[in-house]
mmCIF file of C-alpha atoms in Angstrom:
data_model
loop_
_atom_site.group_PDB
_atom_site.id
_atom_site.type_symbol
_atom_site.label_atom_id
_atom_site.label_comp_id
_atom_site.label_asym_id
_atom_site.label_seq_id
_atom_site.Cartn_x
_atom_site.Cartn_y
_atom_site.Cartn_z
ATOM 1 C CA MET A 1 -47.689 114.031 154.781
ATOM 2 C CA ARG A 2 -51.009 114.247 156.394
ATOM 3 C CA THR A 3 -51.660 117.343 154.312
ATOM 4 C CA LYS A 4 -53.003 118.146 151.697
ATOM 5 C CA LEU A 5 -53.713 117.111 155.272
ATOM 6 C CA LEU A 6 -52.563 120.659 154.762
ATOM 7 C CA LEU A 7 -49.838 120.364 157.252
ATOM 8 C CA PRO A 8 -48.338 123.660 157.775
ATOM 9 C CA VAL A 9 -44.631 123.497 158.247
ATOM 10 C CA ILE A 10 -43.682 127.071 158.748
ATOM 11 C CA ALA A 11 -40.034 127.839 158.538
ATOM 12 C CA ALA A 12 -38.180 131.063 158.857
ATOM 13 C CA CYS A 13 -34.638 132.311 159.228
ATOM 14 C CA ALA A 14 -33.302 135.827 159.607
ATOM 15 C CA VAL A 15 -30.958 137.069 156.879
ATOM 16 C CA ALA A 16 -29.299 140.421 156.207
ATOM 17 C CA ALA A 17 -31.385 142.816 154.119
ATOM 18 C CA VAL A 18 -30.603 142.812 150.417
ATOM 19 C CA ALA A 19 -31.948 145.353 147.934
ATOM 20 C CA CYS A 20 -33.689 144.121 144.777
ATOM 21 C CA SER A 21 -33.116 146.395 141.794
ATOM 22 C CA ASP A 22 -36.465 145.592 140.188
ATOM 23 C CA ALA A 23 -38.654 146.000 143.273
ATOM 24 C CA THR A 24 -41.494 148.433 142.723
ATOM 25 C CA GLY A 25 -42.118 149.758 146.245
ATOM 26 C CA GLY A 26 -40.527 152.779 147.852
ATOM 27 C CA GLY A 27 -40.131 151.411 151.396
ATOM 28 C CA THR A 28 -39.189 148.123 152.994
ATOM 29 C CA GLY A 29 -41.152 145.369 154.722
ATOM 30 C CA LYS A 30 -40.511 141.998 156.330
ATOM 31 C CA LEU A 31 -41.349 138.915 154.288
ATOM 32 C CA SER A 32 -41.835 135.821 156.438
ATOM 33 C CA VAL A 33 -41.657 132.461 154.698
ATOM 34 C CA GLN A 34 -43.697 129.528 155.912
ATOM 35 C CA LEU A 35 -43.332 126.041 154.554
ATOM 36 C CA THR A 36 -46.368 123.821 154.710
ATOM 37 C CA ASP A 37 -46.593 120.245 153.864
ATOM 38 C CA ALA A 38 -49.221 118.133 152.234
ATOM 39 C CA PRO A 39 -50.042 114.588 153.312
ATOM 40 C CA PHE A 40 -48.115 111.554 152.244
ATOM 41 C CA PRO A 41 -50.551 108.777 151.330
ATOM 42 C CA PHE A 42 -48.420 105.719 152.088
ATOM 43 C CA SER A 43 -49.106 104.098 155.450
ATOM 44 C CA GLU A 44 -45.751 102.280 155.503
ATOM 45 C CA VAL A 45 -43.743 105.515 155.575
ATOM 46 C CA SER A 46 -42.604 106.874 158.961
ATOM 47 C CA ARG A 47 -40.414 109.812 157.871
ATOM 48 C CA VAL A 48 -39.987 112.089 154.869
ATOM 49 C CA ASP A 49 -36.822 114.094 155.536
ATOM 50 C CA VAL A 50 -36.102 116.830 153.008
ATOM 51 C CA PHE A 51 -32.961 118.894 153.543
ATOM 52 C CA ILE A 52 -33.910 122.503 152.844
ATOM 53 C CA VAL A 53 -30.883 124.683 152.239
ATOM 54 C CA ARG A 54 -32.588 128.007 151.613
ATOM 55 C CA ILE A 55 -35.491 129.872 149.984
ATOM 56 C CA ASP A 56 -34.808 132.561 147.369
ATOM 57 C CA ALA A 57 -37.104 135.274 145.990
ATOM 58 C CA LYS A 58 -37.088 137.644 143.038
ATOM 59 C CA THR A 59 -39.466 140.240 141.660
ATOM 60 C CA ALA A 60 -39.454 138.779 138.153
ATOM 61 C CA GLU A 61 -41.203 135.579 137.136
ATOM 62 C CA THR A 62 -38.959 132.559 136.677
ATOM 63 C CA THR A 63 -39.055 129.267 134.814
ATOM 64 C CA PRO A 64 -38.390 125.844 136.370
ATOM 65 C CA THR A 65 -35.089 125.725 134.488
ATOM 66 C CA GLU A 66 -33.980 129.108 135.861
ATOM 67 C CA ALA A 67 -34.988 128.091 139.371
ATOM 68 C CA ALA A 68 -33.079 124.798 139.159
ATOM 69 C CA SER A 69 -29.636 126.395 138.821
ATOM 70 C CA GLU A 70 -28.715 126.700 142.493
ATOM 71 C CA SER A 71 -25.469 128.546 141.830
ATOM 72 C CA ASN A 72 -27.094 131.231 139.659
ATOM 73 C CA MET A 73 -28.031 134.072 142.038
ATOM 74 C CA SER A 74 -28.762 136.680 139.344
ATOM 75 C CA GLY A 75 -31.829 138.613 140.532
ATOM 76 C CA TRP A 76 -32.371 136.293 143.507
ATOM 77 C CA THR A 77 -32.403 137.314 147.172
ATOM 78 C CA THR A 78 -32.164 134.709 149.921
ATOM 79 C CA VAL A 79 -35.073 135.127 152.337
ATOM 80 C CA ALA A 80 -34.620 132.060 154.567
ATOM 81 C CA GLU A 81 -31.780 129.638 155.300
ATOM 82 C CA PRO A 82 -32.952 126.758 157.481
ATOM 83 C CA ASN A 83 -30.062 124.581 156.202
ATOM 84 C CA ALA A 84 -31.582 121.545 157.908
ATOM 85 C CA ALA A 85 -33.396 118.287 157.249
ATOM 86 C CA ILE A 86 -37.085 118.619 158.088
ATOM 87 C CA ASN A 87 -39.374 115.631 158.586
ATOM 88 C CA LEU A 88 -42.431 116.802 156.699
ATOM 89 C CA LEU A 89 -44.616 114.219 158.413
ATOM 90 C CA ASP A 90 -44.054 115.985 161.752
ATOM 91 C CA LEU A 91 -45.796 119.063 160.464
ATOM 92 C CA ALA A 92 -49.325 117.807 160.330
ATOM 93 C CA GLY A 93 -52.618 118.943 161.725
ATOM 94 C CA GLY A 94 -51.898 122.638 161.370
ATOM 95 C CA SER A 95 -48.617 122.706 163.297
ATOM 96 C CA THR A 96 -46.019 125.119 161.956
ATOM 97 C CA MET A 97 -42.292 125.735 162.106
ATOM 98 C CA ASN A 98 -40.772 129.118 161.420
ATOM 99 C CA LEU A 99 -38.243 129.042 158.554
ATOM 100 C CA GLY A 100 -37.180 132.638 158.488
ATOM 101 C CA GLU A 101 -37.829 136.208 157.526
ATOM 102 C CA GLN A 102 -36.063 138.920 155.573
ATOM 103 C CA THR A 103 -36.392 142.677 155.186
ATOM 104 C CA LEU A 104 -36.879 143.472 151.495
ATOM 105 C CA PRO A 105 -37.966 146.443 149.384
ATOM 106 C CA THR A 106 -41.758 146.626 149.248
ATOM 107 C CA GLY A 107 -43.356 145.608 145.988
ATOM 108 C CA THR A 108 -44.547 142.546 144.135
ATOM 109 C CA TYR A 109 -42.511 139.338 144.091
ATOM 110 C CA ARG A 110 -43.288 136.850 141.337
ATOM 111 C CA GLY A 111 -40.511 134.275 141.627
ATOM 112 C CA PHE A 112 -39.587 131.918 144.492
ATOM 113 C CA ARG A 113 -37.502 128.773 144.647
ATOM 114 C CA LEU A 114 -36.722 126.158 147.269
ATOM 115 C CA ILE A 115 -33.112 124.887 147.305
ATOM 116 C CA ILE A 116 -32.811 121.310 148.569
ATOM 117 C CA ASP A 117 -29.901 118.921 149.068
ATOM 118 C CA PRO A 118 -30.875 115.408 147.861
ATOM 119 C CA ALA A 119 -27.693 113.921 149.356
ATOM 120 C CA GLN A 120 -29.029 114.730 152.830
ATOM 121 C CA SER A 121 -32.682 113.912 152.112
ATOM 122 C CA SER A 122 -34.347 110.516 152.587
ATOM 123 C CA ILE A 123 -37.516 108.543 153.212
ATOM 124 C CA THR A 124 -37.726 106.039 156.064
ATOM 125 C CA LEU A 125 -40.197 103.157 156.153
ATOM 126 C CA ASN A 126 -41.884 101.885 159.312
ATOM 127 C CA ASP A 127 -39.358 99.037 159.547
ATOM 128 C CA GLY A 128 -36.462 101.522 159.616
ATOM 129 C CA THR A 129 -35.216 100.868 156.074
ATOM 130 C CA LYS A 130 -34.669 103.640 153.532
ATOM 131 C CA PRO A 131 -35.990 102.943 150.019
ATOM 132 C CA ASN A 132 -34.268 104.274 146.939
ATOM 133 C CA VAL A 133 -35.499 107.703 145.862
ATOM 134 C CA GLN A 134 -34.705 108.957 142.372
ATOM 135 C CA TRP A 135 -33.935 112.642 142.847
ATOM 136 C CA PRO A 136 -33.504 115.077 139.925
ATOM 137 C CA SER A 137 -29.826 115.517 140.822
ATOM 138 C CA ALA A 138 -27.315 114.284 143.385
ATOM 139 C CA ALA A 139 -26.275 117.894 143.974
ATOM 140 C CA ARG A 140 -28.176 120.827 145.401
ATOM 141 C CA THR A 141 -31.058 121.768 143.155
ATOM 142 C CA GLY A 142 -33.669 124.504 143.002
ATOM 143 C CA ILE A 143 -37.406 123.821 142.863
ATOM 144 C CA LYS A 144 -39.718 126.479 141.439
ATOM 145 C CA VAL A 145 -42.492 127.505 143.813
ATOM 146 C CA VAL A 146 -45.716 127.886 141.835
ATOM 147 C CA LEU A 147 -47.526 130.942 143.163
ATOM 148 C CA ASP A 148 -51.306 131.073 143.439
ATOM 149 C CA ALA A 149 -50.845 134.822 142.953
ATOM 150 C CA PRO A 150 -47.841 137.194 143.106
ATOM 151 C CA ILE A 151 -46.774 138.045 146.662
ATOM 152 C CA SER A 152 -47.328 141.714 147.542
ATOM 153 C CA LEU A 153 -44.922 142.878 150.248
ATOM 154 C CA THR A 154 -46.083 145.931 152.201
ATOM 155 C CA GLU A 155 -44.397 147.984 154.906
ATOM 156 C CA GLY A 156 -46.555 146.190 157.449
ATOM 157 C CA GLY A 157 -44.990 142.894 156.396
ATOM 158 C CA SER A 158 -46.332 139.817 154.613
ATOM 159 C CA VAL A 159 -46.314 136.082 155.294
ATOM 160 C CA MET A 160 -45.924 133.571 152.478
ATOM 161 C CA VAL A 161 -46.737 129.909 152.935
ATOM 162 C CA VAL A 162 -44.759 127.449 150.834
ATOM 163 C CA ASP A 163 -46.790 124.265 150.506
ATOM 164 C CA PHE A 164 -44.677 121.179 149.818
ATOM 165 C CA ASP A 165 -47.232 118.605 148.679
ATOM 166 C CA VAL A 166 -45.588 115.379 149.793
ATOM 167 C CA GLY A 167 -48.399 113.136 148.612
ATOM 168 C CA ARG A 168 -47.979 114.262 145.017
ATOM 169 C CA SER A 169 -44.218 114.871 145.096
ATOM 170 C CA PHE A 170 -43.207 111.230 145.519
ATOM 171 C CA VAL A 171 -44.438 108.815 142.861
ATOM 172 C CA MET A 172 -44.447 105.021 143.099
ATOM 173 C CA ARG A 173 -42.069 103.348 140.633
ATOM 174 C CA GLY A 174 -43.766 99.972 140.949
ATOM 175 C CA ASN A 175 -46.071 98.053 143.256
ATOM 176 C CA SER A 176 -43.756 98.219 146.269
ATOM 177 C CA ILE A 177 -41.951 101.178 147.818
ATOM 178 C CA ALA A 178 -39.449 98.864 149.523
ATOM 179 C CA GLN A 179 -38.533 97.020 146.312
ATOM 180 C CA ASN A 180 -38.984 99.667 143.606
ATOM 181 C CA GLY A 181 -38.464 102.930 145.440
ATOM 182 C CA LEU A 182 -39.925 106.328 144.577
ATOM 183 C CA LEU A 183 -39.531 109.020 141.966
ATOM 184 C CA PHE A 184 -39.280 112.606 143.242
ATOM 185 C CA LYS A 185 -41.444 114.956 141.173
ATOM 186 C CA PRO A 186 -41.802 118.032 143.390
ATOM 187 C CA VAL A 187 -45.136 119.803 143.668
ATOM 188 C CA VAL A 188 -44.577 123.038 145.595
ATOM 189 C CA ARG A 189 -46.924 126.021 145.661
ATOM 190 C CA GLY A 190 -46.883 129.332 147.485
ATOM 191 C CA THR A 191 -49.527 131.768 148.617
ATOM 192 C CA ALA A 192 -49.897 134.820 150.836
ATOM 193 C CA LEU A 193 -51.283 133.776 154.210
ATOM 194 C CA ASP A 194 -53.579 136.766 154.625
ATOM 195 C CA ILE A 195 -55.726 135.947 151.601
ATOM 196 C CA THR A 196 -56.405 132.301 152.440
ATOM 197 C CA GLY A 197 -58.999 130.329 154.382
ATOM 198 C CA ARG A 198 -59.200 126.909 156.032
ATOM 199 C CA ALA A 199 -61.492 123.882 156.036
ATOM 200 C CA SER A 200 -61.937 120.875 158.320
ATOM 201 C CA GLY A 201 -64.280 117.968 158.714
ATOM 202 C CA THR A 202 -64.786 114.230 159.212
ATOM 203 C CA VAL A 203 -65.112 111.189 156.965
ATOM 204 C CA ARG A 204 -67.572 108.492 158.093
ATOM 205 C CA GLY A 205 -68.921 105.285 156.647
ATOM 206 C CA ASP A 206 -72.557 104.327 155.930
ATOM 207 C CA ASP A 207 -74.242 107.443 157.343
ATOM 208 C CA ALA A 208 -73.716 110.613 159.395
ATOM 209 C CA THR A 209 -73.404 108.607 162.623
ATOM 210 C CA GLY A 210 -71.436 105.726 161.128
ATOM 211 C CA PRO A 211 -67.863 104.703 161.960
ATOM 212 C CA VAL A 212 -65.093 107.173 161.216
ATOM 213 C CA VAL A 213 -62.802 106.260 158.322
ATOM 214 C CA VAL A 214 -59.119 106.427 159.284
ATOM 215 C CA GLY A 215 -56.446 106.959 156.638
ATOM 216 C CA ALA A 216 -58.825 108.145 153.926
ATOM 217 C CA THR A 217 -57.325 110.403 151.269
ATOM 218 C CA VAL A 218 -59.201 113.705 151.090
ATOM 219 C CA GLU A 219 -58.687 116.019 148.120
ATOM 220 C CA VAL A 220 -59.786 119.567 147.375
ATOM 221 C CA LEU A 221 -60.519 119.749 143.649
ATOM 222 C CA GLU A 222 -61.370 122.443 141.162
ATOM 223 C CA ALA A 223 -65.084 123.232 140.928
ATOM 224 C CA GLY A 224 -66.957 120.863 138.614
ATOM 225 C CA THR A 225 -64.490 117.975 138.938
ATOM 226 C CA PRO A 226 -66.401 114.646 138.791
ATOM 227 C CA LEU A 227 -65.937 111.825 141.290
ATOM 228 C CA ASP A 228 -63.954 109.593 138.910
ATOM 229 C CA ASP A 229 -61.594 112.323 137.613
ATOM 230 C CA THR A 230 -57.891 111.336 137.629
ATOM 231 C CA ASP A 231 -56.332 114.526 136.248
ATOM 232 C CA ASP A 232 -53.712 115.807 138.725
ATOM 233 C CA ALA A 233 -54.165 119.306 137.304
ATOM 234 C CA ASN A 234 -57.556 119.484 139.039
ATOM 235 C CA ILE A 235 -56.112 118.733 142.505
ATOM 236 C CA VAL A 236 -55.732 121.826 144.677
ATOM 237 C CA ALA A 237 -54.753 120.171 147.967
ATOM 238 C CA THR A 238 -54.552 116.699 149.490
ATOM 239 C CA THR A 239 -54.535 115.228 152.986
ATOM 240 C CA THR A 240 -55.461 112.116 154.940
ATOM 241 C CA THR A 241 -57.810 111.574 157.869
ATOM 242 C CA ASP A 242 -56.348 111.017 161.340
ATOM 243 C CA ASP A 243 -57.260 108.389 163.956
ATOM 244 C CA ASN A 244 -60.544 110.210 164.542
ATOM 245 C CA GLY A 245 -61.443 110.389 160.855
ATOM 246 C CA VAL A 246 -60.737 114.129 160.871
ATOM 247 C CA PHE A 247 -59.152 116.072 157.999
ATOM 248 C CA GLU A 248 -57.864 119.646 157.870
ATOM 249 C CA PHE A 249 -56.874 121.980 155.042
ATOM 250 C CA GLY A 250 -55.122 125.288 155.430
ATOM 251 C CA PHE A 251 -54.041 128.024 153.050
ATOM 252 C CA LEU A 252 -56.840 127.599 150.499
ATOM 253 C CA LEU A 253 -57.615 130.499 148.214
ATOM 254 C CA PRO A 254 -61.166 131.894 148.423
ATOM 255 C CA GLY A 255 -63.542 130.145 146.043
ATOM 256 C CA THR A 256 -65.820 127.161 145.555
ATOM 257 C CA TYR A 257 -64.379 123.650 145.400
ATOM 258 C CA VAL A 258 -65.250 119.976 145.173
ATOM 259 C CA VAL A 259 -64.015 117.764 148.037
ATOM 260 C CA ARG A 260 -63.440 114.050 147.427
ATOM 261 C CA ALA A 261 -62.723 111.329 149.995
ATOM 262 C CA THR A 262 -61.214 107.979 148.975
ATOM 263 C CA PRO A 263 -61.001 105.166 151.564
ATOM 264 C CA PRO A 264 -57.696 103.351 152.173
ATOM 265 C CA THR A 265 -56.870 100.215 150.200
ATOM 266 C CA GLY A 266 -58.900 97.206 151.324
ATOM 267 C CA SER A 267 -61.771 99.239 152.765
ATOM 268 C CA VAL A 268 -65.377 98.144 152.253
ATOM 269 C CA TYR A 269 -66.318 101.719 151.361
ATOM 270 C CA GLN A 270 -66.354 103.576 148.061
ATOM 271 C CA PRO A 271 -65.129 107.124 147.208
ATOM 272 C CA ALA A 272 -67.593 109.971 147.667
ATOM 273 C CA LEU A 273 -67.879 113.734 147.258
ATOM 274 C CA LEU A 274 -68.792 116.308 149.900
ATOM 275 C CA VAL A 275 -72.473 117.083 149.411
ATOM 276 C CA GLY A 276 -72.877 120.712 148.375
ATOM 277 C CA GLY A 277 -69.158 121.266 147.844
ATOM 278 C CA LEU A 278 -66.881 123.639 149.755
ATOM 279 C CA THR A 279 -66.857 127.435 149.797
ATOM 280 C CA VAL A 280 -63.689 129.029 151.175
ATOM 281 C CA THR A 281 -63.672 132.589 152.515
ATOM 282 C CA SER A 282 -60.515 134.570 153.229
ATOM 283 C CA GLY A 283 -59.582 134.587 156.914
ATOM 284 C CA GLU A 284 -62.272 132.079 157.899
ATOM 285 C CA GLU A 285 -62.555 128.327 158.487
ATOM 286 C CA ALA A 286 -65.271 126.130 157.036
ATOM 287 C CA SER A 287 -65.561 123.589 159.839
ATOM 288 C CA GLY A 288 -67.826 120.661 160.574
ATOM 289 C CA LEU A 289 -67.754 119.285 157.034
ATOM 290 C CA LEU A 290 -68.951 115.690 156.718
ATOM 291 C CA ILE A 291 -68.251 113.220 153.908
ATOM 292 C CA VAL A 292 -70.151 109.927 154.097
ATOM 293 C CA LEU A 293 -68.766 106.931 152.216
ATOM 294 C CA GLY A 294 -71.185 104.271 150.997
ATOM 295 C CA ARG A 295 -70.482 100.610 150.326
#
């Protein structure tokens, strides 16, 4: 996807209210679920269709194993049911799609899962062919949403963004997507919209007035991460630059980060970091960022 372009894919779907026995609040509030999508780094891919059956929530924390059992509804409440294939690459550049909302008891929710149907999901290359994708199961399966922080639902309502990081969720199985296919290793995180900030900027070559770099991978990394670091655990968000060399990130938690830009394969330029780093403030956008790639 062109996020972590952070492409927000917001999805929502109305469902009947269901009480949660372990909710801590005394009233009720509407929880809206938004799905956002990170960028897919492969230029030969035209579509990434993931069939999203529903999104479930619970007040208790959950493990990946507990989340995977789609038929086990113990403690879970369905908060959105899009029941549709969504092309994650359509949701780039900040565009959103509403998945659904649900009225729930107020309180703190610590567990979320995304139920997908691999049988109705696929990747399409630019030539129209569909490479083999090794999914975790041929049947419906649940994916644990890793929360940046528990979601607090108030009577005024809350909005949660589910970020499906496409670029990190599909892993090359060889040197060619067409011949070797991809391995699906989902990376999905969630955060409350009202506590996040945004960032945007441009990648250029040579100097501040040099040519824009199209298709560069831009990553938000944990503070202190060096330029040559390859540890995925340090990656907060990923995206790619558009035809104007512009990148955008949404739904970043407040804090200080490193931003790294890597040119596309075959470029004359070398990776570089954003000078001075990035500071994200809740409810605000850090715009006008500039990363210059040298040769």
